[in-house]
Amino acid sequence: MLQQPTEASHKTWLTLALFALVSAAAAATPSPWWEGKLLDIEPVLPWAAAAQPAEAPEDELLAAPPELALPEAAAPLEASGSADVLAGSAELNGAEAGSGSGATARAAAEGSAGAAPANGEAAPPVVNDPVISDAPPTAAELRQVRPAIAALVAELDPPKSPMERPCTDAACQGHALDRFFAKLTRTALKTTARPVRISQFGDSLVMGDDFAGTVRGRLQKAFGEGGHGFFYIAHPERPYAARGYNVGLSSNWKTRTVVTAGSSNRNFGLAGASFAVDGAPSFSARQTDGLLPTTRVGILYHAKASRGGFDLAAGEQRTIRDLEVPRGSDGMEWVDLTTPSERFRISRFRGDWLWFGAVAERSGPGVVVDNMGMVSGRVAQMSKIDPAHWARQMAARGTDLASFFYGVNDAAAGNGFATRTEEFERAYRELLRRSRAALPHGDCLAMGILTRGHREGGSVATYPSVGQMTSVQRAVALTEGCAFWSPYESIGGDKGAAAWNNGSPRLLGADLAHPTRSGYVKLGTMLTAALLHSYLAWIDESLGAQP
């Protein structure tokens, strides 16, 4: 027998109906605060959630490591909270395009914009970005920053495996990381107009952003928040994470990555993934953890046609950016925000262009760590990218330190790596040489493999490939003039891998190759410690060499 509806059930249904009407109206009403509708919901897709490392139980999470905040006496290194926009930034509105690198390209072309260079070569990168000098700092500058760096380093455990810095020239007048440390010093002195940028390449150990995000957070505590840095404009292969952000991505893209695509078209961008418009895609990013708001947004592109563009919304600002550049050029188009914003959205991508990523930064001094990881990434896949195109992309991004963390997908079970050692060595050497060539005013850092193993009874056994690969990576890095740091040796080698697996909190995942979330935090802290210990040693060496 059916029950008669009660007064309470009537009220419930009335409330639900009212909520549905309000929601429908909000979903159809343009928002006065951002591009899109008033009700702007970005769901967390189940496959995106599944792709992230599982959270360790609360009692297994690492205790928060000491922050890299400096003592009060070390004011030059405190994070800057200013929202100053670079001098000369464009007045932006929703009616016309502002002046950015597109305008720079038009001026540089001197009336021939849109035409490919006469010699058939691609146009130089379109860059509209301040430059940080890599000249050696003076003794006075080094003495000014040393007390703060020494106090900072005193709070960090000495690295088990130090940062190795080989000579970069035949006379051994320069060493790896000299240029990066010089730029870091100017950042500490707050004399830079943009952040120092670290582009972190790698495989799945990087893509989840817990490792790169930890390095980013630690360095920003010390040198200032430069912003999140690079976001893929869409999902490359698998969904990716961006620490401190909710990212909204569309599926209306034709995606090609170095992991699965051939090399018939070698314009894969800097990180190895290109995206062509297939419908009406958009990209949005919203901060979630109290970071300082963004003051500059950049878009990395390759112009297959002369004309293209996009729209950007950030707070109340609306920017329509129409660009005209030489066909075949690579560049970064920057939009300086009139008001700092915790949220931005890019849409209406126009032109037969390839788009690679969006960049969120703050003007002025600070540090940025780009997450350019790719699930299933291997060293040899990077050779699919055209070297000249990759160099132009690197120049457009303005990378100061390119860091490479590969190996887990190249290390074979058992002793299989021994049969592929020469092939791996060639690919690794090519990657580091490309990096050195693309960064005449920057540096490169090669990180060895972490670990990979299997279980033998109740114990953990590391594959021989791990030690073999570490030896190859070190030898290639040192002969090619890149700094080298060994995660495998830093955790204690084979015994360390077992300790990471058996300890509390557990730092190594069940596959004995990927860390747990706590392990990523630990690894990022260890790299930061190795980098800053090396920085302090460089300061002392430089002071000892100067009168």
PDB file of N, CA, C and O in Angstrom, residues 421-467:
ATOM      1  N   THR A 421      73.194  -1.447 -22.678  1.00  0.00           N
ATOM      2  CA  THR A 421      73.984  -0.381 -22.067  1.00  0.00           C
ATOM      3  C   THR A 421      74.461   0.634 -23.101  1.00  0.00           C
ATOM      4  O   THR A 421      74.350   1.857 -22.903  1.00  0.00           O
ATOM      5  N   GLU A 422      75.015   0.166 -24.227  1.00  0.00           N
ATOM      6  CA  GLU A 422      75.545   1.082 -25.230  1.00  0.00           C
ATOM      7  C   GLU A 422      74.440   1.937 -25.836  1.00  0.00           C
ATOM      8  O   GLU A 422      74.628   3.136 -26.063  1.00  0.00           O
ATOM      9  N   GLU A 423      73.291   1.333 -26.084  1.00  0.00           N
ATOM     10  CA  GLU A 423      72.163   2.070 -26.644  1.00  0.00           C
ATOM     11  C   GLU A 423      71.711   3.164 -25.676  1.00  0.00           C
ATOM     12  O   GLU A 423      71.457   4.311 -26.076  1.00  0.00           O
ATOM     13  N   PHE A 424      71.598   2.815 -24.399  1.00  0.00           N
ATOM     14  CA  PHE A 424      71.188   3.788 -23.392  1.00  0.00           C
ATOM     15  C   PHE A 424      72.224   4.904 -23.273  1.00  0.00           C
ATOM     16  O   PHE A 424      71.881   6.084 -23.194  1.00  0.00           O
ATOM     17  N   GLU A 425      73.493   4.545 -23.264  1.00  0.00           N
ATOM     18  CA  GLU A 425      74.553   5.538 -23.123  1.00  0.00           C
ATOM     19  C   GLU A 425      74.527   6.543 -24.269  1.00  0.00           C
ATOM     20  O   GLU A 425      74.681   7.752 -24.058  1.00  0.00           O
ATOM     21  N   ARG A 426      74.329   6.072 -25.503  1.00  0.00           N
ATOM     22  CA  ARG A 426      74.255   6.977 -26.652  1.00  0.00           C
ATOM     23  C   ARG A 426      73.093   7.959 -26.507  1.00  0.00           C
ATOM     24  O   ARG A 426      73.235   9.161 -26.754  1.00  0.00           O
ATOM     25  N   ALA A 427      71.923   7.434 -26.124  1.00  0.00           N
ATOM     26  CA  ALA A 427      70.742   8.290 -25.990  1.00  0.00           C
ATOM     27  C   ALA A 427      70.922   9.298 -24.858  1.00  0.00           C
ATOM     28  O   ALA A 427      70.530  10.470 -24.979  1.00  0.00           O
ATOM     29  N   TYR A 428      71.520   8.855 -23.766  1.00  0.00           N
ATOM     30  CA  TYR A 428      71.724   9.740 -22.616  1.00  0.00           C
ATOM     31  C   TYR A 428      72.723  10.844 -22.964  1.00  0.00           C
ATOM     32  O   TYR A 428      72.526  12.017 -22.624  1.00  0.00           O
ATOM     33  N   ARG A 429      73.779  10.481 -23.677  1.00  0.00           N
ATOM     34  CA  ARG A 429      74.780  11.468 -24.073  1.00  0.00           C
ATOM     35  C   ARG A 429      74.165  12.497 -25.028  1.00  0.00           C
ATOM     36  O   ARG A 429      74.425  13.704 -24.911  1.00  0.00           O
ATOM     37  N   GLU A 430      73.350  12.034 -25.962  1.00  0.00           N
ATOM     38  CA  GLU A 430      72.700  12.954 -26.897  1.00  0.00           C
ATOM     39  C   GLU A 430      71.802  13.932 -26.149  1.00  0.00           C
ATOM     40  O   GLU A 430      71.792  15.137 -26.447  1.00  0.00           O
ATOM     41  N   LEU A 431      71.047  13.447 -25.164  1.00  0.00           N
ATOM     42  CA  LEU A 431      70.148  14.319 -24.411  1.00  0.00           C
ATOM     43  C   LEU A 431      70.923  15.399 -23.669  1.00  0.00           C
ATOM     44  O   LEU A 431      70.553  16.585 -23.706  1.00  0.00           O
ATOM     45  N   LEU A 432      72.004  15.026 -23.001  1.00  0.00           N
ATOM     46  CA  LEU A 432      72.771  16.009 -22.243  1.00  0.00           C
ATOM     47  C   LEU A 432      73.488  16.986 -23.168  1.00  0.00           C
ATOM     48  O   LEU A 432      73.606  18.177 -22.858  1.00  0.00           O
ATOM     49  N   ARG A 433      73.968  16.510 -24.309  1.00  0.00           N
ATOM     50  CA  ARG A 433      74.610  17.421 -25.269  1.00  0.00           C
ATOM     51  C   ARG A 433      73.597  18.422 -25.824  1.00  0.00           C
ATOM     52  O   ARG A 433      73.917  19.601 -26.015  1.00  0.00           O
ATOM     53  N   ARG A 434      72.401  17.941 -26.108  1.00  0.00           N
ATOM     54  CA  ARG A 434      71.345  18.850 -26.567  1.00  0.00           C
ATOM     55  C   ARG A 434      71.090  19.924 -25.522  1.00  0.00           C
ATOM     56  O   ARG A 434      70.905  21.099 -25.844  1.00  0.00           O
ATOM     57  N   SER A 435      71.053  19.499 -24.281  1.00  0.00           N
ATOM     58  CA  SER A 435      70.773  20.429 -23.200  1.00  0.00           C
ATOM     59  C   SER A 435      71.859  21.484 -23.094  1.00  0.00           C
ATOM     60  O   SER A 435      71.583  22.684 -22.986  1.00  0.00           O
ATOM     61  N   ARG A 436      73.122  21.069 -23.133  1.00  0.00           N
ATOM     62  CA  ARG A 436      74.228  22.022 -23.060  1.00  0.00           C
ATOM     63  C   ARG A 436      74.178  23.008 -24.225  1.00  0.00           C
ATOM     64  O   ARG A 436      74.400  24.212 -24.046  1.00  0.00           O
ATOM     65  N   ALA A 437      73.869  22.496 -25.424  1.00  0.00           N
ATOM     66  CA  ALA A 437      73.809  23.367 -26.593  1.00  0.00           C
ATOM     67  C   ALA A 437      72.653  24.353 -26.510  1.00  0.00           C
ATOM     68  O   ALA A 437      72.748  25.488 -26.977  1.00  0.00           O
ATOM     69  N   ALA A 438      71.542  23.923 -25.919  1.00  0.00           N
ATOM     70  CA  ALA A 438      70.352  24.770 -25.842  1.00  0.00           C
ATOM     71  C   ALA A 438      70.437  25.794 -24.719  1.00  0.00           C
ATOM     72  O   ALA A 438      69.632  26.730 -24.682  1.00  0.00           O
ATOM     73  N   LEU A 439      71.391  25.629 -23.803  1.00  0.00           N
ATOM     74  CA  LEU A 439      71.484  26.508 -22.635  1.00  0.00           C
ATOM     75  C   LEU A 439      72.859  27.170 -22.557  1.00  0.00           C
ATOM     76  O   LEU A 439      73.639  26.891 -21.641  1.00  0.00           O
ATOM     77  N   PRO A 440      73.187  28.048 -23.482  1.00  0.00           N
ATOM     78  CA  PRO A 440      74.504  28.702 -23.428  1.00  0.00           C
ATOM     79  C   PRO A 440      74.684  29.556 -22.184  1.00  0.00           C
ATOM     80  O   PRO A 440      75.811  29.840 -21.779  1.00  0.00           O
ATOM     81  N   HIS A 441      73.584  29.972 -21.557  1.00  0.00           N
ATOM     82  CA  HIS A 441      73.656  30.761 -20.326  1.00  0.00           C
ATOM     83  C   HIS A 441      72.987  30.030 -19.163  1.00  0.00           C
ATOM     84  O   HIS A 441      72.610  30.657 -18.165  1.00  0.00           O
ATOM     85  N   GLY A 442      72.852  28.711 -19.285  1.00  0.00           N
ATOM     86  CA  GLY A 442      72.228  27.915 -18.236  1.00  0.00           C
ATOM     87  C   GLY A 442      73.054  26.695 -17.912  1.00  0.00           C
ATOM     88  O   GLY A 442      74.197  26.546 -18.343  1.00  0.00           O
ATOM     89  N   ASP A 443      72.473  25.779 -17.143  1.00  0.00           N
ATOM     90  CA  ASP A 443      73.174  24.586 -16.686  1.00  0.00           C
ATOM     91  C   ASP A 443      72.277  23.365 -16.817  1.00  0.00           C
ATOM     92  O   ASP A 443      71.061  23.477 -17.039  1.00  0.00           O
ATOM     93  N   CYS A 444      72.897  22.185 -16.654  1.00  0.00           N
ATOM     94  CA  CYS A 444      72.140  20.939 -16.681  1.00  0.00           C
ATOM     95  C   CYS A 444      72.532  20.076 -15.486  1.00  0.00           C
ATOM     96  O   CYS A 444      73.667  20.127 -15.004  1.00  0.00           O
ATOM     97  N   LEU A 445      71.569  19.298 -15.028  1.00  0.00           N
ATOM     98  CA  LEU A 445      71.747  18.396 -13.898  1.00  0.00           C
ATOM     99  C   LEU A 445      71.218  17.024 -14.288  1.00  0.00           C
ATOM    100  O   LEU A 445      70.059  16.898 -14.703  1.00  0.00           O
ATOM    101  N   ALA A 446      72.045  15.999 -14.202  1.00  0.00           N
ATOM    102  CA  ALA A 446      71.632  14.621 -14.472  1.00  0.00           C
ATOM    103  C   ALA A 446      71.456  13.902 -13.138  1.00  0.00           C
ATOM    104  O   ALA A 446      72.374  13.854 -12.323  1.00  0.00           O
ATOM    105  N   MET A 447      70.270  13.375 -12.924  1.00  0.00           N
ATOM    106  CA  MET A 447      69.991  12.583 -11.729  1.00  0.00           C
ATOM    107  C   MET A 447      69.995  11.107 -12.104  1.00  0.00           C
ATOM    108  O   MET A 447      69.410  10.716 -13.113  1.00  0.00           O
ATOM    109  N   GLY A 448      70.642  10.299 -11.305  1.00  0.00           N
ATOM    110  CA  GLY A 448      70.645   8.876 -11.555  1.00  0.00           C
ATOM    111  C   GLY A 448      69.303   8.239 -11.216  1.00  0.00           C
ATOM    112  O   GLY A 448      68.396   8.882 -10.691  1.00  0.00           O
ATOM    113  N   ILE A 449      69.175   6.959 -11.489  1.00  0.00           N
ATOM    114  CA  ILE A 449      67.978   6.204 -11.153  1.00  0.00           C
ATOM    115  C   ILE A 449      67.837   6.102  -9.630  1.00  0.00           C
ATOM    116  O   ILE A 449      68.841   6.132  -8.905  1.00  0.00           O
ATOM    117  N   LEU A 450      66.619   5.972  -9.147  1.00  0.00           N
ATOM    118  CA  LEU A 450      66.395   5.763  -7.710  1.00  0.00           C
ATOM    119  C   LEU A 450      66.645   4.314  -7.344  1.00  0.00           C
ATOM    120  O   LEU A 450      67.621   3.979  -6.688  1.00  0.00           O
ATOM    121  N   THR A 451      65.778   3.424  -7.781  1.00  0.00           N
ATOM    122  CA  THR A 451      65.957   1.997  -7.517  1.00  0.00           C
ATOM    123  C   THR A 451      64.930   1.211  -8.322  1.00  0.00           C
ATOM    124  O   THR A 451      63.971   1.776  -8.857  1.00  0.00           O
ATOM    125  N   ARG A 452      65.148  -0.080  -8.414  1.00  0.00           N
ATOM    126  CA  ARG A 452      64.164  -1.003  -8.990  1.00  0.00           C
ATOM    127  C   ARG A 452      64.561  -2.399  -8.541  1.00  0.00           C
ATOM    128  O   ARG A 452      65.740  -2.766  -8.635  1.00  0.00           O
ATOM    129  N   GLY A 453      63.609  -3.159  -8.059  1.00  0.00           N
ATOM    130  CA  GLY A 453      63.968  -4.468  -7.522  1.00  0.00           C
ATOM    131  C   GLY A 453      62.812  -5.438  -7.477  1.00  0.00           C
ATOM    132  O   GLY A 453      61.755  -5.218  -8.083  1.00  0.00           O
ATOM    133  N   HIS A 454      63.008  -6.544  -6.753  1.00  0.00           N
ATOM    134  CA  HIS A 454      61.980  -7.571  -6.602  1.00  0.00           C
ATOM    135  C   HIS A 454      62.120  -8.181  -5.211  1.00  0.00           C
ATOM    136  O   HIS A 454      63.077  -7.897  -4.482  1.00  0.00           O
ATOM    137  N   ARG A 455      61.189  -9.000  -4.879  1.00  0.00           N
ATOM    138  CA  ARG A 455      61.183  -9.619  -3.547  1.00  0.00           C
ATOM    139  C   ARG A 455      61.755 -11.032  -3.635  1.00  0.00           C
ATOM    140  O   ARG A 455      61.423 -11.791  -4.537  1.00  0.00           O
ATOM    141  N   GLU A 456      62.583 -11.346  -2.696  1.00  0.00           N
ATOM    142  CA  GLU A 456      63.122 -12.704  -2.541  1.00  0.00           C
ATOM    143  C   GLU A 456      62.785 -13.156  -1.135  1.00  0.00           C
ATOM    144  O   GLU A 456      63.452 -12.782  -0.167  1.00  0.00           O
ATOM    145  N   GLY A 457      61.726 -13.942  -1.060  1.00  0.00           N
ATOM    146  CA  GLY A 457      61.242 -14.322   0.260  1.00  0.00           C
ATOM    147  C   GLY A 457      60.703 -13.101   0.973  1.00  0.00           C
ATOM    148  O   GLY A 457      59.860 -12.379   0.459  1.00  0.00           O
ATOM    149  N   GLY A 458      61.237 -12.810   2.138  1.00  0.00           N
ATOM    150  CA  GLY A 458      60.786 -11.645   2.877  1.00  0.00           C
ATOM    151  C   GLY A 458      61.694 -10.447   2.719  1.00  0.00           C
ATOM    152  O   GLY A 458      61.514  -9.438   3.410  1.00  0.00           O
ATOM    153  N   SER A 459      62.665 -10.506   1.812  1.00  0.00           N
ATOM    154  CA  SER A 459      63.615  -9.407   1.663  1.00  0.00           C
ATOM    155  C   SER A 459      63.470  -8.743   0.295  1.00  0.00           C
ATOM    156  O   SER A 459      62.810  -9.266  -0.599  1.00  0.00           O
ATOM    157  N   VAL A 460      64.105  -7.595   0.151  1.00  0.00           N
ATOM    158  CA  VAL A 460      64.093  -6.832  -1.098  1.00  0.00           C
ATOM    159  C   VAL A 460      65.443  -6.975  -1.771  1.00  0.00           C
ATOM    160  O   VAL A 460      66.486  -6.768  -1.141  1.00  0.00           O
ATOM    161  N   ALA A 461      65.432  -7.360  -3.050  1.00  0.00           N
ATOM    162  CA  ALA A 461      66.667  -7.496  -3.819  1.00  0.00           C
ATOM    163  C   ALA A 461      66.637  -6.489  -4.969  1.00  0.00           C
ATOM    164  O   ALA A 461      65.694  -6.453  -5.760  1.00  0.00           O
ATOM    165  N   THR A 462      67.664  -5.647  -5.044  1.00  0.00           N
ATOM    166  CA  THR A 462      67.764  -4.651  -6.110  1.00  0.00           C
ATOM    167  C   THR A 462      68.331  -5.293  -7.366  1.00  0.00           C
ATOM    168  O   THR A 462      69.272  -6.089  -7.301  1.00  0.00           O
ATOM    169  N   TYR A 463      67.756  -4.950  -8.524  1.00  0.00           N
ATOM    170  CA  TYR A 463      68.267  -5.488  -9.782  1.00  0.00           C
ATOM    171  C   TYR A 463      69.680  -4.951 -10.049  1.00  0.00           C
ATOM    172  O   TYR A 463      69.990  -3.787  -9.739  1.00  0.00           O
ATOM    173  N   PRO A 464      70.552  -5.765 -10.645  1.00  0.00           N
ATOM    174  CA  PRO A 464      71.898  -5.284 -10.999  1.00  0.00           C
ATOM    175  C   PRO A 464      71.871  -4.077 -11.925  1.00  0.00           C
ATOM    176  O   PRO A 464      72.809  -3.281 -11.952  1.00  0.00           O
ATOM    177  N   SER A 465      70.785  -3.922 -12.686  1.00  0.00           N
ATOM    178  CA  SER A 465      70.699  -2.804 -13.630  1.00  0.00           C
ATOM    179  C   SER A 465      70.780  -1.457 -12.939  1.00  0.00           C
ATOM    180  O   SER A 465      71.223  -0.467 -13.542  1.00  0.00           O
ATOM    181  N   VAL A 466      70.384  -1.376 -11.678  1.00  0.00           N
ATOM    182  CA  VAL A 466      70.366  -0.089 -10.980  1.00  0.00           C
ATOM    183  C   VAL A 466      71.787   0.445 -10.801  1.00  0.00           C
ATOM    184  O   VAL A 466      72.094   1.588 -11.138  1.00  0.00           O
ATOM    185  N   GLY A 467      72.667  -0.384 -10.272  1.00  0.00           N
ATOM    186  CA  GLY A 467      74.050   0.034 -10.113  1.00  0.00           C
ATOM    187  C   GLY A 467      74.738   0.279 -11.438  1.00  0.00           C
ATOM    188  O   GLY A 467      75.518   1.238 -11.595  1.00  0.00           O
TER     189      GLY A 467
END
